[in-house]
mmCIF file of C-alpha atoms in Angstrom:
data_model
loop_
_atom_site.group_PDB
_atom_site.id
_atom_site.type_symbol
_atom_site.label_atom_id
_atom_site.label_comp_id
_atom_site.label_asym_id
_atom_site.label_seq_id
_atom_site.Cartn_x
_atom_site.Cartn_y
_atom_site.Cartn_z
ATOM 1 C CA UNK A 58 106.464 99.436 111.316
ATOM 2 C CA UNK A 59 107.734 101.307 108.337
ATOM 3 C CA UNK A 60 108.390 105.072 106.691
ATOM 4 C CA UNK A 61 106.973 105.879 103.436
ATOM 5 C CA UNK A 62 108.620 109.717 102.661
ATOM 6 C CA UNK A 63 105.778 111.467 100.541
ATOM 7 C CA UNK A 64 108.230 114.157 100.793
ATOM 8 C CA UNK A 65 112.466 115.422 101.448
ATOM 9 C CA UNK A 66 112.605 119.090 100.242
ATOM 10 C CA UNK A 67 112.828 122.432 102.284
ATOM 11 C CA UNK A 68 111.371 124.970 101.000
ATOM 12 C CA UNK A 69 109.068 124.495 98.113
ATOM 13 C CA UNK A 70 109.348 121.003 96.204
ATOM 14 C CA UNK A 71 111.012 119.836 92.829
ATOM 15 C CA UNK A 72 111.413 117.732 89.694
ATOM 16 C CA UNK A 73 111.965 115.090 91.458
ATOM 17 C CA UNK A 74 110.986 115.662 94.742
ATOM 18 C CA UNK A 75 108.098 116.960 96.988
ATOM 19 C CA UNK A 76 107.829 119.396 100.386
ATOM 20 C CA UNK A 77 108.239 117.420 103.206
ATOM 21 C CA UNK A 78 105.207 114.703 104.523
ATOM 22 C CA UNK A 79 106.241 111.049 106.560
ATOM 23 C CA UNK A 80 103.915 107.979 106.883
ATOM 24 C CA UNK A 81 103.729 106.073 110.086
ATOM 25 C CA UNK A 82 101.813 102.476 108.665
ATOM 26 C CA UNK A 83 101.247 100.317 112.462
ATOM 27 C CA UNK A 84 101.407 96.878 112.987
ATOM 28 C CA UNK A 85 98.675 94.221 113.733
ATOM 29 C CA UNK A 86 96.067 94.912 115.212
ATOM 30 C CA UNK A 87 96.368 98.643 113.903
ATOM 31 C CA UNK A 88 96.982 98.395 110.546
ATOM 32 C CA UNK A 89 96.613 101.742 110.108
ATOM 33 C CA UNK A 90 98.594 104.890 110.045
ATOM 34 C CA UNK A 91 99.430 108.419 111.047
ATOM 35 C CA UNK A 92 101.268 111.311 109.037
ATOM 36 C CA UNK A 93 104.185 113.560 110.418
ATOM 37 C CA UNK A 94 103.864 117.181 108.328
ATOM 38 C CA UNK A 95 101.559 117.082 105.350
ATOM 39 C CA UNK A 96 103.474 119.746 102.807
ATOM 40 C CA UNK A 97 101.139 120.698 99.358
ATOM 41 C CA UNK A 98 100.693 117.814 97.340
ATOM 42 C CA UNK A 99 101.011 115.296 99.905
ATOM 43 C CA UNK A 100 97.375 114.213 98.525
ATOM 44 C CA UNK A 101 98.261 113.669 95.824
ATOM 45 C CA UNK A 102 102.056 111.813 96.623
ATOM 46 C CA UNK A 103 100.119 109.159 98.315
ATOM 47 C CA UNK A 104 97.766 108.202 95.213
ATOM 48 C CA UNK A 105 100.892 106.665 94.378
ATOM 49 C CA UNK A 106 101.495 104.615 97.582
ATOM 50 C CA UNK A 107 99.366 101.862 99.407
ATOM 51 C CA UNK A 108 98.281 104.367 101.432
ATOM 52 C CA UNK A 109 94.902 105.116 102.096
ATOM 53 C CA UNK A 110 93.032 108.348 103.869
ATOM 54 C CA UNK A 111 90.487 107.124 105.675
ATOM 55 C CA UNK A 112 92.785 104.272 107.572
ATOM 56 C CA UNK A 113 94.524 108.371 108.334
ATOM 57 C CA UNK A 114 94.088 107.546 112.507
ATOM 58 C CA UNK A 115 96.654 111.121 113.562
ATOM 59 C CA UNK A 116 98.390 113.138 112.458
ATOM 60 C CA UNK A 117 101.148 114.849 113.996
ATOM 61 C CA UNK A 118 102.415 118.594 112.452
ATOM 62 C CA UNK A 119 105.875 119.804 113.541
ATOM 63 C CA UNK A 120 105.312 123.823 112.422
ATOM 64 C CA UNK A 121 103.685 126.232 110.569
ATOM 65 C CA UNK A 122 106.118 126.213 107.788
ATOM 66 C CA UNK A 123 104.010 126.048 104.563
ATOM 67 C CA UNK A 124 105.826 123.409 103.454
ATOM 68 C CA UNK A 125 105.120 121.575 106.298
ATOM 69 C CA UNK A 126 101.411 122.490 106.233
ATOM 70 C CA UNK A 127 100.415 123.185 102.807
ATOM 71 C CA UNK A 128 98.491 119.726 101.888
ATOM 72 C CA UNK A 129 96.621 120.684 105.033
ATOM 73 C CA UNK A 130 92.878 120.963 103.561
ATOM 74 C CA UNK A 131 92.692 119.488 100.733
ATOM 75 C CA UNK A 132 93.441 116.161 102.662
ATOM 76 C CA UNK A 133 91.349 116.923 105.135
ATOM 77 C CA UNK A 134 88.838 117.860 102.921
ATOM 78 C CA UNK A 135 89.719 114.844 100.276
ATOM 79 C CA UNK A 136 89.391 111.676 103.615
ATOM 80 C CA UNK A 137 85.374 112.744 103.642
ATOM 81 C CA UNK A 138 84.829 111.648 100.059
ATOM 82 C CA UNK A 139 86.275 107.741 101.677
ATOM 83 C CA UNK A 140 83.962 104.556 103.454
ATOM 84 C CA UNK A 141 84.657 104.238 106.056
ATOM 85 C CA UNK A 142 86.312 107.240 107.420
ATOM 86 C CA UNK A 143 86.754 107.440 111.391
ATOM 87 C CA UNK A 144 87.346 110.075 114.422
ATOM 88 C CA UNK A 145 91.122 112.602 113.260
ATOM 89 C CA UNK A 146 92.976 114.004 115.620
ATOM 90 C CA UNK A 147 95.700 116.332 114.174
ATOM 91 C CA UNK A 148 98.932 117.324 116.895
ATOM 92 C CA UNK A 149 100.572 120.734 116.366
ATOM 93 C CA UNK A 150 101.756 123.826 117.358
ATOM 94 C CA UNK A 151 99.234 126.333 118.844
ATOM 95 C CA UNK A 152 97.757 128.272 116.080
ATOM 96 C CA UNK A 153 97.494 125.048 113.426
ATOM 97 C CA UNK A 154 93.486 125.121 114.776
ATOM 98 C CA UNK A 155 93.367 128.775 113.334
ATOM 99 C CA UNK A 156 94.493 127.643 109.918
ATOM 100 C CA UNK A 157 92.559 124.942 110.213
ATOM 101 C CA UNK A 158 89.368 126.338 111.409
ATOM 102 C CA UNK A 159 89.038 129.525 109.829
ATOM 103 C CA UNK A 160 90.203 127.741 105.879
ATOM 104 C CA UNK A 161 86.899 125.479 105.773
ATOM 105 C CA UNK A 162 85.091 127.983 106.832
ATOM 106 C CA UNK A 163 86.548 130.544 104.558
ATOM 107 C CA UNK A 164 86.394 128.185 101.791
ATOM 108 C CA UNK A 165 83.303 126.671 102.441
ATOM 109 C CA UNK A 166 84.237 122.820 104.149
ATOM 110 C CA UNK A 167 82.228 120.700 105.402
ATOM 111 C CA UNK A 168 83.775 117.445 106.800
ATOM 112 C CA UNK A 169 82.413 114.273 107.152
ATOM 113 C CA UNK A 170 84.140 112.410 109.612
ATOM 114 C CA UNK A 171 84.413 113.986 113.489
ATOM 115 C CA UNK A 172 87.692 116.023 113.581
ATOM 116 C CA UNK A 173 89.806 116.875 116.361
ATOM 117 C CA UNK A 174 92.712 118.915 116.372
ATOM 118 C CA UNK A 175 94.898 119.522 119.583
ATOM 119 C CA UNK A 176 97.012 122.230 120.150
ATOM 120 C CA UNK A 177 100.250 120.744 121.396
ATOM 121 C CA UNK A 178 102.453 121.489 124.668
ATOM 122 C CA UNK A 179 105.699 119.874 125.397
ATOM 123 C CA UNK A 180 105.546 116.672 127.558
ATOM 124 C CA UNK A 181 102.955 113.617 126.871
ATOM 125 C CA UNK A 182 101.241 113.826 123.063
ATOM 126 C CA UNK A 183 99.114 110.500 123.281
ATOM 127 C CA UNK A 184 99.465 107.975 124.611
ATOM 128 C CA UNK A 185 96.858 104.493 123.915
ATOM 129 C CA UNK A 186 97.827 100.412 125.290
ATOM 130 C CA UNK A 187 100.127 100.086 122.327
ATOM 131 C CA UNK A 188 102.183 103.456 122.109
ATOM 132 C CA UNK A 189 103.150 106.680 123.786
ATOM 133 C CA UNK A 190 103.814 109.288 121.814
ATOM 134 C CA UNK A 191 106.206 112.393 123.296
ATOM 135 C CA UNK A 192 106.478 116.048 122.636
ATOM 136 C CA UNK A 193 109.726 118.460 123.223
ATOM 137 C CA UNK A 194 110.763 121.948 121.903
ATOM 138 C CA UNK A 195 113.393 121.975 118.688
ATOM 139 C CA UNK A 196 115.012 125.322 118.390
ATOM 140 C CA UNK A 197 113.833 126.820 114.513
ATOM 141 C CA UNK A 198 112.188 130.235 113.517
ATOM 142 C CA UNK A 199 109.299 129.323 114.288
ATOM 143 C CA UNK A 200 107.591 127.041 117.197
ATOM 144 C CA UNK A 201 108.568 123.770 116.268
ATOM 145 C CA UNK A 202 108.379 120.216 117.829
ATOM 146 C CA UNK A 203 110.031 117.068 117.268
ATOM 147 C CA UNK A 204 108.177 113.872 118.928
ATOM 148 C CA UNK A 205 109.355 110.653 119.673
ATOM 149 C CA UNK A 206 107.006 107.289 119.486
ATOM 150 C CA UNK A 207 107.449 104.775 121.989
ATOM 151 C CA UNK A 208 106.307 101.356 121.126
ATOM 152 C CA UNK A 209 104.951 99.524 124.164
ATOM 153 C CA UNK A 210 106.031 96.458 124.968
ATOM 154 C CA UNK A 211 104.240 93.283 123.853
ATOM 155 C CA UNK A 212 103.695 90.196 125.934
ATOM 156 C CA UNK A 213 105.463 87.286 124.545
ATOM 157 C CA UNK A 214 103.760 84.171 123.231
ATOM 158 C CA UNK A 215 102.416 81.275 124.754
ATOM 159 C CA UNK A 216 103.518 77.451 124.932
ATOM 160 C CA UNK A 217 100.241 76.508 123.817
ATOM 161 C CA UNK A 218 101.542 73.038 124.472
ATOM 162 C CA UNK A 219 102.892 73.723 128.265
ATOM 163 C CA UNK A 220 99.589 74.503 128.827
ATOM 164 C CA UNK A 221 97.970 71.727 127.532
ATOM 165 C CA UNK A 222 100.174 69.987 129.623
ATOM 166 C CA UNK A 223 98.982 71.353 132.197
ATOM 167 C CA UNK A 224 95.644 71.464 131.378
ATOM 168 C CA UNK A 225 94.600 74.499 131.052
ATOM 169 C CA UNK A 226 91.472 75.258 129.157
ATOM 170 C CA UNK A 227 91.643 77.793 125.654
ATOM 171 C CA UNK A 228 89.434 80.507 126.403
ATOM 172 C CA UNK A 229 89.217 83.591 129.164
ATOM 173 C CA UNK A 230 92.021 81.710 130.944
ATOM 174 C CA UNK A 231 95.014 82.043 128.302
ATOM 175 C CA UNK A 232 94.406 86.035 127.612
ATOM 176 C CA UNK A 233 94.742 86.330 131.754
ATOM 177 C CA UNK A 234 97.940 84.508 131.543
ATOM 178 C CA UNK A 235 99.120 86.261 128.893
ATOM 179 C CA UNK A 236 98.351 89.595 130.490
ATOM 180 C CA UNK A 237 100.445 88.375 133.292
ATOM 181 C CA UNK A 238 97.947 87.920 135.361
ATOM 182 C CA UNK A 239 98.132 83.969 137.592
ATOM 183 C CA UNK A 240 95.270 81.728 136.937
ATOM 184 C CA UNK A 241 93.786 78.837 139.608
ATOM 185 C CA UNK A 242 91.927 75.892 138.007
ATOM 186 C CA UNK A 243 88.861 74.597 138.984
ATOM 187 C CA UNK A 244 90.387 71.704 140.177
ATOM 188 C CA UNK A 245 92.411 73.926 142.921
ATOM 189 C CA UNK A 246 96.252 74.538 140.625
ATOM 190 C CA UNK A 247 97.466 78.113 140.166
ATOM 191 C CA UNK A 248 99.521 78.069 137.586
ATOM 192 C CA UNK A 249 101.759 80.851 136.958
ATOM 193 C CA UNK A 250 102.538 83.461 133.971
ATOM 194 C CA UNK A 251 105.181 82.974 134.565
ATOM 195 C CA UNK A 252 105.818 79.712 133.266
ATOM 196 C CA UNK A 253 103.844 79.415 130.862
ATOM 197 C CA UNK A 254 104.437 83.091 128.798
ATOM 198 C CA UNK A 255 107.640 83.262 126.975
ATOM 199 C CA UNK A 256 109.478 86.924 126.814
ATOM 200 C CA UNK A 257 108.332 89.698 126.222
ATOM 201 C CA UNK A 258 108.793 91.462 122.719
ATOM 202 C CA UNK A 259 111.054 95.267 123.490
ATOM 203 C CA UNK A 260 109.103 97.877 121.852
ATOM 204 C CA UNK A 261 110.402 100.483 119.562
ATOM 205 C CA UNK A 262 110.792 103.857 119.250
ATOM 206 C CA UNK A 263 110.965 106.089 116.344
ATOM 207 C CA UNK A 264 111.898 109.540 116.572
ATOM 208 C CA UNK A 265 110.190 111.788 114.426
ATOM 209 C CA UNK A 266 111.930 116.434 114.027
ATOM 210 C CA UNK A 267 111.050 118.791 112.740
ATOM 211 C CA UNK A 268 113.176 121.879 111.336
ATOM 212 C CA UNK A 269 115.663 122.388 114.082
ATOM 213 C CA UNK A 270 118.920 123.416 114.442
ATOM 214 C CA UNK A 271 121.436 121.638 116.507
ATOM 215 C CA UNK A 272 119.650 121.608 120.199
ATOM 216 C CA UNK A 273 119.534 119.472 123.422
ATOM 217 C CA UNK A 274 116.317 118.573 123.298
ATOM 218 C CA UNK A 275 116.326 117.020 119.417
ATOM 219 C CA UNK A 276 119.262 114.484 121.774
ATOM 220 C CA UNK A 277 116.688 113.531 124.552
ATOM 221 C CA UNK A 278 113.719 113.184 122.023
ATOM 222 C CA UNK A 279 116.435 110.493 119.728
ATOM 223 C CA UNK A 280 118.186 108.400 122.508
ATOM 224 C CA UNK A 281 119.015 105.163 122.034
ATOM 225 C CA UNK A 282 116.053 104.951 119.305
ATOM 226 C CA UNK A 283 115.962 102.710 116.873
ATOM 227 C CA UNK A 284 115.548 104.862 114.605
ATOM 228 C CA UNK A 285 115.866 108.911 113.870
ATOM 229 C CA UNK A 286 115.235 111.675 111.249
ATOM 230 C CA UNK A 287 116.289 114.720 111.413
ATOM 231 C CA UNK A 288 117.029 117.385 108.911
ATOM 232 C CA UNK A 289 119.937 118.030 106.806
ATOM 233 C CA UNK A 290 118.661 120.942 104.854
ATOM 234 C CA UNK A 291 122.286 121.787 103.215
ATOM 235 C CA UNK A 292 125.987 120.346 103.336
ATOM 236 C CA UNK A 293 128.525 120.331 106.039
ATOM 237 C CA UNK A 294 130.959 123.607 105.953
ATOM 238 C CA UNK A 295 127.526 125.573 105.636
ATOM 239 C CA UNK A 296 126.360 125.719 109.290
ATOM 240 C CA UNK A 297 126.083 129.481 109.983
ATOM 241 C CA UNK A 298 123.940 129.346 107.198
ATOM 242 C CA UNK A 299 121.801 126.999 108.638
ATOM 243 C CA UNK A 300 122.336 128.655 112.342
ATOM 244 C CA UNK A 301 120.995 131.574 110.495
ATOM 245 C CA UNK A 302 117.362 129.942 108.569
ATOM 246 C CA UNK A 303 117.467 126.843 111.836
ATOM 247 C CA UNK A 304 118.649 124.544 109.661
ATOM 248 C CA UNK A 305 121.049 121.760 109.919
ATOM 249 C CA UNK A 306 123.336 120.237 108.278
ATOM 250 C CA UNK A 307 124.623 116.941 107.096
ATOM 251 C CA UNK A 308 127.404 116.939 108.963
ATOM 252 C CA UNK A 309 124.915 118.222 112.612
ATOM 253 C CA UNK A 310 122.864 115.103 112.216
ATOM 254 C CA UNK A 311 125.328 113.505 111.816
ATOM 255 C CA UNK A 312 127.155 114.295 115.141
ATOM 256 C CA UNK A 313 122.754 114.365 117.116
ATOM 257 C CA UNK A 314 122.878 111.085 116.567
ATOM 258 C CA UNK A 315 126.367 110.194 117.679
ATOM 259 C CA UNK A 316 125.292 111.913 120.711
ATOM 260 C CA UNK A 317 121.933 109.868 121.227
ATOM 261 C CA UNK A 318 122.836 107.169 120.558
ATOM 262 C CA UNK A 319 120.323 106.545 118.074
ATOM 263 C CA UNK A 320 120.874 103.202 115.630
ATOM 264 C CA UNK A 321 119.891 103.823 113.044
ATOM 265 C CA UNK A 322 119.812 108.174 111.218
ATOM 266 C CA UNK A 323 117.542 109.138 107.892
ATOM 267 C CA UNK A 324 117.820 112.078 107.112
ATOM 268 C CA UNK A 325 115.468 114.544 105.177
ATOM 269 C CA UNK A 326 114.419 117.745 104.135
ATOM 270 C CA UNK A 327 117.280 118.603 101.368
ATOM 271 C CA UNK A 328 118.251 121.972 100.018
ATOM 272 C CA UNK A 329 116.572 122.155 96.193
ATOM 273 C CA UNK A 330 120.400 123.464 95.382
ATOM 274 C CA UNK A 331 121.174 119.809 95.844
ATOM 275 C CA UNK A 332 120.521 116.644 92.907
ATOM 276 C CA UNK A 333 119.093 113.254 94.333
ATOM 277 C CA UNK A 334 123.551 112.205 93.446
ATOM 278 C CA UNK A 335 124.870 115.365 94.991
ATOM 279 C CA UNK A 336 122.711 114.696 98.591
ATOM 280 C CA UNK A 337 123.646 111.071 98.247
ATOM 281 C CA UNK A 338 127.373 112.037 98.177
ATOM 282 C CA UNK A 339 126.347 114.023 101.583
ATOM 283 C CA UNK A 340 125.676 111.463 103.723
ATOM 284 C CA UNK A 341 127.855 109.271 102.634
ATOM 285 C CA UNK A 342 130.786 112.056 104.065
ATOM 286 C CA UNK A 343 128.973 112.172 107.203
ATOM 287 C CA UNK A 344 129.451 108.565 107.459
ATOM 288 C CA UNK A 345 133.187 109.138 109.678
ATOM 289 C CA UNK A 346 130.894 110.552 112.219
ATOM 290 C CA UNK A 347 127.580 108.403 112.480
ATOM 291 C CA UNK A 348 127.985 105.282 109.872
ATOM 292 C CA UNK A 349 124.532 104.301 109.501
ATOM 293 C CA UNK A 350 122.942 106.713 108.302
ATOM 294 C CA UNK A 351 120.491 107.100 104.867
ATOM 295 C CA UNK A 352 119.247 110.111 102.778
ATOM 296 C CA UNK A 353 115.910 109.422 103.125
ATOM 297 C CA UNK A 354 114.068 108.395 99.255
ATOM 298 C CA UNK A 355 111.161 109.978 96.715
ATOM 299 C CA UNK A 356 107.942 107.360 98.421
ATOM 300 C CA UNK A 357 111.022 104.606 99.564
ATOM 301 C CA UNK A 358 109.596 101.945 102.293
ATOM 302 C CA UNK A 359 112.044 102.166 105.714
ATOM 303 C CA UNK A 360 110.613 99.121 107.419
ATOM 304 C CA UNK A 361 111.252 99.344 111.085
ATOM 305 C CA UNK A 362 112.192 95.610 112.800
ATOM 306 C CA UNK A 363 110.904 94.640 115.917
ATOM 307 C CA UNK A 364 113.719 94.054 117.740
ATOM 308 C CA UNK A 365 115.253 90.641 119.454
ATOM 309 C CA UNK A 366 113.672 89.000 122.507
ATOM 310 C CA UNK A 367 115.165 90.101 126.118
ATOM 311 C CA UNK A 368 117.619 87.667 127.886
ATOM 312 C CA UNK A 369 116.391 86.623 131.561
#
């Protein structure tokens, strides 16, 4: 799993930072990616990355402020020009359907693929055999959500040497054993999956929050996350100003990560008043609260490595 920050600026773009968008690249066998928010210019940023719109599978919108959604209509329209662009699902707060459908109607857009729009509430948002996505409401000036992406545990590796010793033929029986099912050979011998399958790989958890004041749901969504992405619009000491606009400071983001026992914190959504050097200094100053804090860098790729095997 890998995050790519396509935009890290709050409110409006700057010369060095675009407005909010984060891509989550998925490992094999998916090899696709999901997008979290799409501020104006997101598709332009993608042109300078390895991301291709025909590999985009899902878009999760945190809220309907323009710096998080104004890039959606153009991006969705351009996706029609990519060969192999399959169905796409957009998840977002109530109003996202009306925004997109009216935009398409007024501008005469006809998409060349199937688009599904899901207006979400708190709880489970999406699920498949590999991932679970949950949402909870945050505290902002508009209805806003944060997302918790949980990778399901992956089964361990087959012990091919032991399988050969036991006389298990390659084929469907391998699949059953890998799924944890015991099998019986033609000779009547029963093979226990626990004897020939290694330890499972625990899944990873990535939490991506929208704009928010510090709140209880931010801590819940980020609980023990391998990576937390939290906004840090203002410098520590400007908590009153941050609260008035529904935002957080670098200090508050670090406090949320600490309270949630997150393993790593990447802050983003920086006010245009701060240049890149000042952003780095502010993040460094928050390390007294949470050591593993780092500022998102425009177009930077953040790897979320697979956890080591659990002991049994």
